[in-house]
Coordinates of C-alpha atoms in Angstrom, one line a residue:
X12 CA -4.4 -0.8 -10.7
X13 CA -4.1 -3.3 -8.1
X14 CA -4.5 -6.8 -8.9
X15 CA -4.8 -8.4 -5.2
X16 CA -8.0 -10.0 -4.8
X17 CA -8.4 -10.5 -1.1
X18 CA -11.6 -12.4 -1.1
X19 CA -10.2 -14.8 -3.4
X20 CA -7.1 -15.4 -0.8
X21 CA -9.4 -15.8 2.3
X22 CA -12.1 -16.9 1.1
X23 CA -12.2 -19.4 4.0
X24 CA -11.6 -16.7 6.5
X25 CA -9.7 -14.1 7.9
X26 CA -8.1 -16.2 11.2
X27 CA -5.2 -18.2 10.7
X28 CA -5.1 -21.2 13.8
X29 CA -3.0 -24.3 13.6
X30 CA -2.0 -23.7 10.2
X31 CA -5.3 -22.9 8.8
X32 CA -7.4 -20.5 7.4
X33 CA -11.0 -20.3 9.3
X34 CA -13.9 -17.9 9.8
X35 CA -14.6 -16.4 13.0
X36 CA -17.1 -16.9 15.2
X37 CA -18.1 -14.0 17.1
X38 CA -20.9 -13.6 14.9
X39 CA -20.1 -9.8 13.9
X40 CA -18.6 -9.2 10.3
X41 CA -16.3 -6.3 9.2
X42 CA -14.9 -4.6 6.1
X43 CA -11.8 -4.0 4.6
X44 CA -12.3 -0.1 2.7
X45 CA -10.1 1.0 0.2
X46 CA -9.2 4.2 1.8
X47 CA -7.8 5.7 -2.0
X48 CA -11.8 4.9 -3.4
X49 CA -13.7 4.3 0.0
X50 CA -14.7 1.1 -1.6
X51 CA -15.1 -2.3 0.3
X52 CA -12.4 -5.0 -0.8
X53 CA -13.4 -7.9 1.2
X54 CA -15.7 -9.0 4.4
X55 CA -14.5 -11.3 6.9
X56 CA -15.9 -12.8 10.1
X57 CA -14.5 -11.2 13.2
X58 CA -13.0 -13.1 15.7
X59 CA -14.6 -14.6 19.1
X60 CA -13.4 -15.3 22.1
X61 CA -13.8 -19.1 21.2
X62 CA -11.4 -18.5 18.3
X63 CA -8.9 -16.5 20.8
X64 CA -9.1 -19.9 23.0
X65 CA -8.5 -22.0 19.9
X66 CA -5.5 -20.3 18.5
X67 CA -4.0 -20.3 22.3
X68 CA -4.6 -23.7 22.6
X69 CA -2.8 -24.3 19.1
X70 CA 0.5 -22.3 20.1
X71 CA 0.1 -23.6 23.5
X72 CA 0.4 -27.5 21.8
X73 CA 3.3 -26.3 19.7
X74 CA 5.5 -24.8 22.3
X75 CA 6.9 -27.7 23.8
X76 CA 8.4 -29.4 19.7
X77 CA 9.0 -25.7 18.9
X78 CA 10.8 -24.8 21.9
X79 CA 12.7 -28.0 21.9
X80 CA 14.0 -27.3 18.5
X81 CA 17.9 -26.5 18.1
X82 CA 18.6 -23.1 17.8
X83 CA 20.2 -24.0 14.3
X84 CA 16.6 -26.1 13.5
X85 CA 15.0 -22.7 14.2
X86 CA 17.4 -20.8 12.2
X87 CA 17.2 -22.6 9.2
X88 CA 13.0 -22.5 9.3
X89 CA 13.6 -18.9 9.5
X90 CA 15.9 -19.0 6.3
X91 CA 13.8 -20.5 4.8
X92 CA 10.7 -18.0 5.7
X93 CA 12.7 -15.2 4.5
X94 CA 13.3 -16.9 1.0
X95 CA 9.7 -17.5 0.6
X96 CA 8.4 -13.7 1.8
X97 CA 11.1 -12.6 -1.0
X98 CA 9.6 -14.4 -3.3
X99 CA 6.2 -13.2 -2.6
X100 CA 7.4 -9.7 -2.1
X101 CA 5.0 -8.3 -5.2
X102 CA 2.0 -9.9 -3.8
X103 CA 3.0 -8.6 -0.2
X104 CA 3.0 -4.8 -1.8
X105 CA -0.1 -5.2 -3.2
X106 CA -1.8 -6.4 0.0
X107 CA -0.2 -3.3 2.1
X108 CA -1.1 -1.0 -0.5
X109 CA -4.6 -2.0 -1.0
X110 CA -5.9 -1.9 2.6
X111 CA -3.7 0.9 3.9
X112 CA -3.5 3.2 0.9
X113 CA 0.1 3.5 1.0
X114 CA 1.8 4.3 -2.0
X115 CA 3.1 1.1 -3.6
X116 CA 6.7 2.6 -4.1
X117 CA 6.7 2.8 -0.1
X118 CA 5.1 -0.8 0.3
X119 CA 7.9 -1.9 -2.1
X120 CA 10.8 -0.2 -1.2
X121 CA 10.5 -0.1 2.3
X122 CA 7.8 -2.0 4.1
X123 CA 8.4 -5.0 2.5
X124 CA 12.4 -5.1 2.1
X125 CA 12.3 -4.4 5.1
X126 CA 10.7 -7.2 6.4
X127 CA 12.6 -9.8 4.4
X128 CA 15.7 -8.2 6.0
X129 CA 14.4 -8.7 9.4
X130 CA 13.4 -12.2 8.7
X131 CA 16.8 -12.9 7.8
X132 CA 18.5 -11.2 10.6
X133 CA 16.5 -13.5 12.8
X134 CA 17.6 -16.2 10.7
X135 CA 20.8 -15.7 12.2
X136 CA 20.3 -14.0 15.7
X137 CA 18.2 -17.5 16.6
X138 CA 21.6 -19.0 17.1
X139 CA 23.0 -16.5 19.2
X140 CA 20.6 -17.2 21.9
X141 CA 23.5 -18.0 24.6
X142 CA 23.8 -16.8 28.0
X143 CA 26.9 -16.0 29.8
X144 CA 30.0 -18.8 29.9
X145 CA 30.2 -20.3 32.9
X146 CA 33.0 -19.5 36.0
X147 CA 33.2 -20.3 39.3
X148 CA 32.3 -17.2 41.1
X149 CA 31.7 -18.4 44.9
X150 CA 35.2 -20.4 44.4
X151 CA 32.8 -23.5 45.3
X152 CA 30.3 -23.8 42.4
X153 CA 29.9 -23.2 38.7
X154 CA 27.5 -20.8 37.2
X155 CA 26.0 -20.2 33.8
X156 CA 23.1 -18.0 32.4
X157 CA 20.4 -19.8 29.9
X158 CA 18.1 -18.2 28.2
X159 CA 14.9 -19.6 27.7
X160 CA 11.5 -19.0 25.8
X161 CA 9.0 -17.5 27.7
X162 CA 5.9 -19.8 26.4
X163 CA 3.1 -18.5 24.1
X164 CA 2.9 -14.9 22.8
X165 CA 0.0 -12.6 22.7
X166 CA 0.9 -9.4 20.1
X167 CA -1.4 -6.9 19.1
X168 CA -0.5 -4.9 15.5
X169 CA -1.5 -1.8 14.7
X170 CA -3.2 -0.7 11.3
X171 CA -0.2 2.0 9.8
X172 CA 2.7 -0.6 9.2
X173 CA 1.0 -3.8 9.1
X174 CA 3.3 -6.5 7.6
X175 CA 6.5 -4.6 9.3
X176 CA 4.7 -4.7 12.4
X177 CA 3.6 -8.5 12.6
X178 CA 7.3 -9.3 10.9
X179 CA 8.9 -7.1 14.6
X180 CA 6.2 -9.1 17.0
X181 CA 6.5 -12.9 15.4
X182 CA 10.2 -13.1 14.5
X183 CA 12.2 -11.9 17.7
X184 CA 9.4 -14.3 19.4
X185 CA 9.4 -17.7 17.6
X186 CA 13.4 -17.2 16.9
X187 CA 13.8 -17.3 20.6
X188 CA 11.6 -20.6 20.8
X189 CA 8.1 -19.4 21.8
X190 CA 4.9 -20.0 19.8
X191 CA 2.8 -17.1 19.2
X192 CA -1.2 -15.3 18.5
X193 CA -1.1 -12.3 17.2
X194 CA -3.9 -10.1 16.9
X195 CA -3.6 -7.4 13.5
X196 CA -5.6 -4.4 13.3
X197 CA -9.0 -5.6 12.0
X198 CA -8.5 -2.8 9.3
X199 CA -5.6 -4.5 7.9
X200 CA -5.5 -8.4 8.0
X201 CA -4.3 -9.3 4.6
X202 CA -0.6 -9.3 5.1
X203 CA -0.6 -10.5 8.7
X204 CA -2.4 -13.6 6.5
X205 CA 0.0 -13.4 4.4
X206 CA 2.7 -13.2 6.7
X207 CA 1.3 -16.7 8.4
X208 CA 0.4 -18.5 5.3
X209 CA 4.0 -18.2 4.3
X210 CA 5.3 -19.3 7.6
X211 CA 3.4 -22.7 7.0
X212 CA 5.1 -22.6 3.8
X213 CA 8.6 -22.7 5.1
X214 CA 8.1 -25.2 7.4
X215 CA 7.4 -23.6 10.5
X216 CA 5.2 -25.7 12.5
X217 CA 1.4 -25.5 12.7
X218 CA 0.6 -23.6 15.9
X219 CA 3.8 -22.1 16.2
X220 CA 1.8 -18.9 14.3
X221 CA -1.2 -18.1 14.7
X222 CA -3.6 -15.3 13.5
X223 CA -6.8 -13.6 15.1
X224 CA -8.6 -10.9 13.5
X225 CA -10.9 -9.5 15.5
X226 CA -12.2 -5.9 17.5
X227 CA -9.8 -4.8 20.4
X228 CA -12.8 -5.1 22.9
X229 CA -13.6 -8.4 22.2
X230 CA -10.5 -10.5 20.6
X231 CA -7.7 -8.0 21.7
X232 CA -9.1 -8.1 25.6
X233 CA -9.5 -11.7 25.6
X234 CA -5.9 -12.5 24.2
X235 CA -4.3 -10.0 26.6
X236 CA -5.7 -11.7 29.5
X237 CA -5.8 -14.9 28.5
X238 CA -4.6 -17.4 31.5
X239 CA -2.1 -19.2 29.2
X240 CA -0.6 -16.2 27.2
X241 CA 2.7 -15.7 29.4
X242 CA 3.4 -12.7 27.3
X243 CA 1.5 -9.4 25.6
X244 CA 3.5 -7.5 23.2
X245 CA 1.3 -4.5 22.1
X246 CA 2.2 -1.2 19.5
X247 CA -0.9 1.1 19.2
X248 CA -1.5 4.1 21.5
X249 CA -0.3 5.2 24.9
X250 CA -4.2 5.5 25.9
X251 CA -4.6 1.7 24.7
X252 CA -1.5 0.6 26.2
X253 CA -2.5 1.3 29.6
X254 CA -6.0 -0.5 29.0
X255 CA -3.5 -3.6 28.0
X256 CA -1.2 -2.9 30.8
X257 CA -4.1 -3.0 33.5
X258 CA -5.1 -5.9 32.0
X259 CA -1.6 -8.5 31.5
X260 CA -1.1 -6.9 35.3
X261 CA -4.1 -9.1 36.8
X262 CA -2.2 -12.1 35.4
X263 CA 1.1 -11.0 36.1
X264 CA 2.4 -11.0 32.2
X265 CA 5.5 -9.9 30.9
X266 CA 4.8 -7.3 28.7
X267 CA 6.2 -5.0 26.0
X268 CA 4.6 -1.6 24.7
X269 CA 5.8 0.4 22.2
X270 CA 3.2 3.6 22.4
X271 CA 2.8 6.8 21.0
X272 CA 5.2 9.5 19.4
X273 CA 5.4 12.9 18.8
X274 CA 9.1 12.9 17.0
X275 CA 10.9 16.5 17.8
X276 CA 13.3 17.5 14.6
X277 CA 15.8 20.0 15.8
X278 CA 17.6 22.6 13.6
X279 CA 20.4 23.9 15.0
X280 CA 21.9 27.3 13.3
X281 CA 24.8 25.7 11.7
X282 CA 22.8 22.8 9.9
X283 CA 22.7 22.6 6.4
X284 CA 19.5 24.2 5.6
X285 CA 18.3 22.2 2.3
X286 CA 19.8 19.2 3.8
X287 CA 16.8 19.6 6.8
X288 CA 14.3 21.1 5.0
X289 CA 14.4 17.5 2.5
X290 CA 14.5 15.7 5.8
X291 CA 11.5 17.3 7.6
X292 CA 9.4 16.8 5.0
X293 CA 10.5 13.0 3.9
X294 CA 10.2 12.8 8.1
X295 CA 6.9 14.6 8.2
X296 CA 5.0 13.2 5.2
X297 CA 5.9 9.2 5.4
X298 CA 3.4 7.0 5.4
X299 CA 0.9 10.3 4.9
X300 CA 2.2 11.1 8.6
X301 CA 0.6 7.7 10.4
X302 CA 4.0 6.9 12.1
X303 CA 4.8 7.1 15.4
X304 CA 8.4 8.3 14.6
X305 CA 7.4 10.7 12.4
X306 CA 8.7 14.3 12.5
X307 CA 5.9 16.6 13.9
X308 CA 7.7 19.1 15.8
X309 CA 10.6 21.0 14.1
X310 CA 12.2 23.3 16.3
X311 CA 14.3 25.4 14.2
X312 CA 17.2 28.0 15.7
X313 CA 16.0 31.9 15.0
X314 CA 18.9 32.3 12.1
X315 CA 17.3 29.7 9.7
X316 CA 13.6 29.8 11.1
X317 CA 11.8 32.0 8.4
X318 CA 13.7 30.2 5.4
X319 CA 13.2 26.5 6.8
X320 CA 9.7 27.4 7.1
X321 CA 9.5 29.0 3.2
X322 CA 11.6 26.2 2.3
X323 CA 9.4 23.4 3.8
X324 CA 5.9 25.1 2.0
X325 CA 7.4 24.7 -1.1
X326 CA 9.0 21.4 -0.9
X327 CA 5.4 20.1 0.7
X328 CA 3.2 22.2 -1.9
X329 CA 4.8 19.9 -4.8
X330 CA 4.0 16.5 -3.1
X331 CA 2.1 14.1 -5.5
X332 CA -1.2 12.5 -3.7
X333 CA -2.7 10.4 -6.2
X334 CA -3.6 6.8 -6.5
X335 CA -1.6 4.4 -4.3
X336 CA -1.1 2.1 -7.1
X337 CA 1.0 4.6 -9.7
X338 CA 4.1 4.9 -9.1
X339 CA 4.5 8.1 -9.1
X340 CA 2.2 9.0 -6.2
X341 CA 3.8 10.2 -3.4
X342 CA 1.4 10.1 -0.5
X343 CA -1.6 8.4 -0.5
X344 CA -4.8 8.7 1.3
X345 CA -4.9 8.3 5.7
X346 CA -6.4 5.1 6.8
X347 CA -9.8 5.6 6.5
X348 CA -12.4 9.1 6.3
X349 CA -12.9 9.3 10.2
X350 CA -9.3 9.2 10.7
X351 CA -9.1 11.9 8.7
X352 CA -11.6 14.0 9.8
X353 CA -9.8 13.5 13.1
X354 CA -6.8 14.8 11.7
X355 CA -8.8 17.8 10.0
X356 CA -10.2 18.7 13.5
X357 CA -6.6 19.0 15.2
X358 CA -5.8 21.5 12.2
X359 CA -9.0 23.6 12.4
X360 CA -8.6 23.8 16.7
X361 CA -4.9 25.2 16.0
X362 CA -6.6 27.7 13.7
X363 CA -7.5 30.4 16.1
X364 CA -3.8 30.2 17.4
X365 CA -1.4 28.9 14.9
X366 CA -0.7 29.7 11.0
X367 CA -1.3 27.0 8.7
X368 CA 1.5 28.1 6.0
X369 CA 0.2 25.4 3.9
X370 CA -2.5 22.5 2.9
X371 CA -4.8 22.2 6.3
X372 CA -7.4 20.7 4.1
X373 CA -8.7 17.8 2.6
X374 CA -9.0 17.0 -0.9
X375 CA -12.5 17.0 -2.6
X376 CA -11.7 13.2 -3.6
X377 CA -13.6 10.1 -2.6
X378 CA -10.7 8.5 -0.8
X379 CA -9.5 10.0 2.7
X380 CA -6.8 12.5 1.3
X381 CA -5.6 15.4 3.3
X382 CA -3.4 17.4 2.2
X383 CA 0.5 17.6 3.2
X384 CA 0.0 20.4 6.4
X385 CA 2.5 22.8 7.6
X386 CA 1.7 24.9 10.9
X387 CA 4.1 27.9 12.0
X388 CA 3.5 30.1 15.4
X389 CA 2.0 27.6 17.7
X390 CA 2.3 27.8 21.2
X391 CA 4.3 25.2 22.6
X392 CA 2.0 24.2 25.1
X393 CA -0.9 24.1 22.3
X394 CA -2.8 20.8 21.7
X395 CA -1.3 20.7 17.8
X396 CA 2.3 21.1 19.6
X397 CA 1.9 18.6 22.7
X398 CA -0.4 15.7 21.1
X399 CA 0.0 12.6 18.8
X400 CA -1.6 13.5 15.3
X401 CA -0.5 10.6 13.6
X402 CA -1.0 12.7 9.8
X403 CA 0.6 14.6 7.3
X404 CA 1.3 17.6 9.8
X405 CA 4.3 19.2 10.8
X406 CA 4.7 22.3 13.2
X407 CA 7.5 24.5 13.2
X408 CA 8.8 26.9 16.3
X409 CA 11.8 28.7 16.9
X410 CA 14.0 28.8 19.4
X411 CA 17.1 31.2 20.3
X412 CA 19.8 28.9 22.5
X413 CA 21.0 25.1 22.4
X414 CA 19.6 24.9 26.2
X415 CA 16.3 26.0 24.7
X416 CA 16.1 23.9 22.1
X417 CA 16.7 20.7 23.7
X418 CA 14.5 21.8 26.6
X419 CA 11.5 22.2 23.7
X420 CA 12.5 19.0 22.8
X421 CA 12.1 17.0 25.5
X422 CA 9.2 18.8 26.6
X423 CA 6.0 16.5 25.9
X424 CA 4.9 13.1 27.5
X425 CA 6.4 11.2 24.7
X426 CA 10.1 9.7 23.8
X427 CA 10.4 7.5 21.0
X428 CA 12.2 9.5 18.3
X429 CA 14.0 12.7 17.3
X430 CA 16.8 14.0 15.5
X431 CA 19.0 16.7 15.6
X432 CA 20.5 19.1 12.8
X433 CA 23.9 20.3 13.1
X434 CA 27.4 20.2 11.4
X435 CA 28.8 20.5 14.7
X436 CA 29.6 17.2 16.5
X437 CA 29.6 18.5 19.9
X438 CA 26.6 19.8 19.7
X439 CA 25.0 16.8 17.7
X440 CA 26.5 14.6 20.5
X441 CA 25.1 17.0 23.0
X442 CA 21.6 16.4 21.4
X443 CA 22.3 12.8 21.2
X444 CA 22.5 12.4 25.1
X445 CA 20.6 14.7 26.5
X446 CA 17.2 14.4 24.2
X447 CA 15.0 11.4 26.2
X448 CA 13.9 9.1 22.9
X449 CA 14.5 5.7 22.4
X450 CA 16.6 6.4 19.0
X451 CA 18.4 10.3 17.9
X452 CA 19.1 10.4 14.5
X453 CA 21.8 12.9 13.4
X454 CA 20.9 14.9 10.1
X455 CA 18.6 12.0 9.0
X456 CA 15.4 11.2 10.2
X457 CA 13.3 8.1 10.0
X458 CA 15.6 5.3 8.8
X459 CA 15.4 2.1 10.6
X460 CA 17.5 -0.9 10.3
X461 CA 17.0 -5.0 11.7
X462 CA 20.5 -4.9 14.0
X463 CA 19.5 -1.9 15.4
X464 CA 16.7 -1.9 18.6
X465 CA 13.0 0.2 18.7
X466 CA 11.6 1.6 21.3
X467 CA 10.8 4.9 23.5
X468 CA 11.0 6.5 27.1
X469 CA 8.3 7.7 29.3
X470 CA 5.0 7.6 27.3
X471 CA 5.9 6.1 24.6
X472 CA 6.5 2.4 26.7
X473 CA 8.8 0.4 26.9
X474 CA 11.1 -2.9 25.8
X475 CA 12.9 -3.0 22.5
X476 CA 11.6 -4.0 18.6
X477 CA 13.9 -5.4 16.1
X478 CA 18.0 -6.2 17.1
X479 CA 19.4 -8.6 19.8
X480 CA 18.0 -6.8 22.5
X481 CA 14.5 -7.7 21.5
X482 CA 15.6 -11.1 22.8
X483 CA 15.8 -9.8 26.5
X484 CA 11.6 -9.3 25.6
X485 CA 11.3 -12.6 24.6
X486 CA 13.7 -14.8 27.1
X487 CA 13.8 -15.9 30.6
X488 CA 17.2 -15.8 32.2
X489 CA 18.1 -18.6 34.5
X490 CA 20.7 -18.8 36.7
X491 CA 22.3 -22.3 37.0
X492 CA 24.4 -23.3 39.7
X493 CA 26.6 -26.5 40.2
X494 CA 28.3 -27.4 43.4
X495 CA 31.8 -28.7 42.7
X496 CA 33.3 -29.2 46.4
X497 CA 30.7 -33.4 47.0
X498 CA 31.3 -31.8 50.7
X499 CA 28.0 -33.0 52.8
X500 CA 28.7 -30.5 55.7
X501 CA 28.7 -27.1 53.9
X502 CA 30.2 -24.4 55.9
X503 CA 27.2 -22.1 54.9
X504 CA 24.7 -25.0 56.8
X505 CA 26.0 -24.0 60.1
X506 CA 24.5 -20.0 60.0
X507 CA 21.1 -22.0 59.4
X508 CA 21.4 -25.5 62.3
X509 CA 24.5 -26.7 64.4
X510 CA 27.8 -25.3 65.2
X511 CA 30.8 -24.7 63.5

């Protein structure tokens, strides 16, 4: 059993400004459910508009110290983060696990690792913040690049991946020298809380973090379009994204979207079948499917279709769901019971079409199981084939030549992730080019690592998570120019006034 007690943690409120907790002010409440019991863990005071004002104001009054701060200043607050989230790392797990019903062996081993590691590669990358050395490229002057923090932040999280996701919004951010509010899912507050109060811990300056917890409508609206948010970052879906995008456009904003997926997995005829089978369904199943990287379309070359498909039924029919909190669960319940009934209706429509080979229901449980799905036979331009699921479904199709295959692949609105199967490296390099997603695994699908940069094509957004290049999100570039000639009369003048 779990022993986090969220109402003991917060019991001064669920909004994190200037280094405090408070209550919101908006005057609606909401609850935190268990999804493994459907049991309400704690009720918090949403967020306001007022409180949205108060947390800008707070980063805004930081930015100018924080900014100011040396890169190695920065770097060693960061160090010093990443020590304190590793020590906290049980009580982190516990949060995750508890409000998004992920099994704790996932929230140990990889949500919350995970996020140390990225706190620490920040730790570092904050000192690497350089532009490009100067030289004298008009013969006449001296140039040089600086980089420079954009001002105050406004990130929205989504509800699957919490604590990774506020770790990949704050820490590219407040490395680089900007302060930042950033608005969680109001499903899942507690490590986003977490994730601040630690930040205070380490050092990091009041204001420089800051946490809202309130409805998209309401908090999320009013922090994209705040006046004196230079920034939105937002992950969530594409249909959301564009309501952010029309909004950070009326105040000209840079912004950063990472959207929706719907990951293709190809099999080509040489792969090593068990290798892929293992792989599709680790792909398929993590998180109970509520990634946006997740595999949900395997495409699978004739030769190996009908045993990848037996092969994948049996592996997924032997999945453990159980109580997040045992160990020796392996998939736990989706997000809440209208999620998934929302999953279960995207099954049931591909019914009259499709073949589910196996699971396609939900368990007779309190909590919001559904079981591990397989579907074979769909039509590729079916709504189970061409839409975002975002649960423990996977759909298999064959195809007969490489060209085919990689056409299938490419051939929805998204592109954040996909992999390709093949002992081949000519054709895995094929794959690799010519499939339009932000990241290609080769025989592996899913892992992620901190040096390495997130994000998609086409509908899936844009701008990069995680690695270096996430700096390029969070930076302005500035072009400085020196003249080094003290002439008055510049030859330049005279194609403006005068002769030469």
């Amino acid at each position: 059993m779990h022993n986090f007690q969220a109402q003991d943690h917060f019991a001064d409120g669920a909004q994190y400004i200037a280094g405090r907790l408070t209550k919101g002010t908006s005057g609606s409440t909401h609850a935190v459910v268990d999804p493994a019991t459907g049991d309400e863990v704690y009720s918090y005071e949403l967020a306001g508009r007022d409180d949205v004002d108060a947390a800008v104001a707070a980063a805004a009054e930081a930015f100018p110290g924080w900014a100011g701060a040396t890169p190695g200043e920065r770097s060693d607050a960061l160090h010093r983060f990443a020590g304190v989230l590793a020590e906290r790392a049980e009580e982190f797990a516990q949060a995750e696990s508890l409000q998004c019903g992920k099994p704790i062996k996932l929230s140990r081993e990889f949500d919350v690792p995970g996020t140390v590691d990225n706190a620490a590669f920040f730790a570092g990358a904050a000192r690497h913040l350089q532009g490009q050395s100067a030289g004298e490229y008009t013969g006449d002057h001296t140039s040089y690049v600086r980089r420079e923090p954009i001002g105050v932040v406004g990130s929205i999280a989504p509800w699957n991946y919490p604590l990774q996701m506020a770790a990949w919004k704050v820490l590219p951010a407040i490395a680089a020298g900007n302060t930042i509010v950033l608005k969680p899912a109001e499903l899942t507050p507690f490590t986003s809380l977490l994730f601040a109060r630690a930040a205070t811990e380490a050092g990091i300056p009041d204001g420089v973090l800051n946490i809202v917890s309130g409805a998209g409508k309401e908090a999320g609206e009013h922090l994209v379009g705040h006046p004196d948010v230079a920034m939105t970052s937002f992950t969530g879906s594409t249909g959301v994204g564009k309501r952010v995008a029309e909004i950070a456009t009326a105040t000209v904003k840079r912004l950063h979207l990472e959207l929706g997926g719907k990951a293709p997995f190809v099999v080509f005829d040489d792969a090593d079948l068990d290798a892929a089978v293992h792989g599709a369904v680790a792909g398929a199943l993590i998180n109970s499917g509520q990634d946006c990287t997740a595999a949900t379309r395997a495409y699978v070359q004739r030769p190996l279709y009908d045993a990848f498909v037996q092969g994948v039924a049996d592996l997924m029919a032997g999945v453990r769901l159980g109580d997040p909190f045992d160990p020796s669960t392996d998939m736990g319940p989706l997000i809440s019971h209208a999620h998934r009934d929302r999953v279960a209706g995207f099954v049931d429509r591909a019914r009259s079409s499709a073949r589910v080979v196996t699971g396609g229901e939900a368990l007779r449980h309190p909590g919001a199981y559904y079981k591990p799905t397989l579907i074979a036979d769909a039509a590729q331009d079916s709504e189970i084939v061409q839409s975002e699921i975002f649960g423990p479904v996977l759909v298999v199709l064959p195809f007969d030549s490489d060209d085919e295959g990689i056409r299938l692949a490419n051939d929805t609105p998204y592109g954040l992730a996909a992999s390709a199967w093949s002992r081949d490296v000519f054709r895995a390099n094929r794959a690799t080019r010519e499939i339009k997603a932000g990241c290609v695994w080769v025989n592996d699908h899913i892992p992620i690592l901190s040096e390495m940069p997130h994000g998609g094509y086409k509908a899936s957004g844009y701008g990069k998570d995680m690695s270096a290049y996430s700096f390029e999100e969070y930076t302005q570039v500035k072009h400085v120019m020196f003249d080094n000639t003290a002439v008055v009369r510049k030859d330049w003048h005279r194609t403006i006034f005068g002769d030469r």
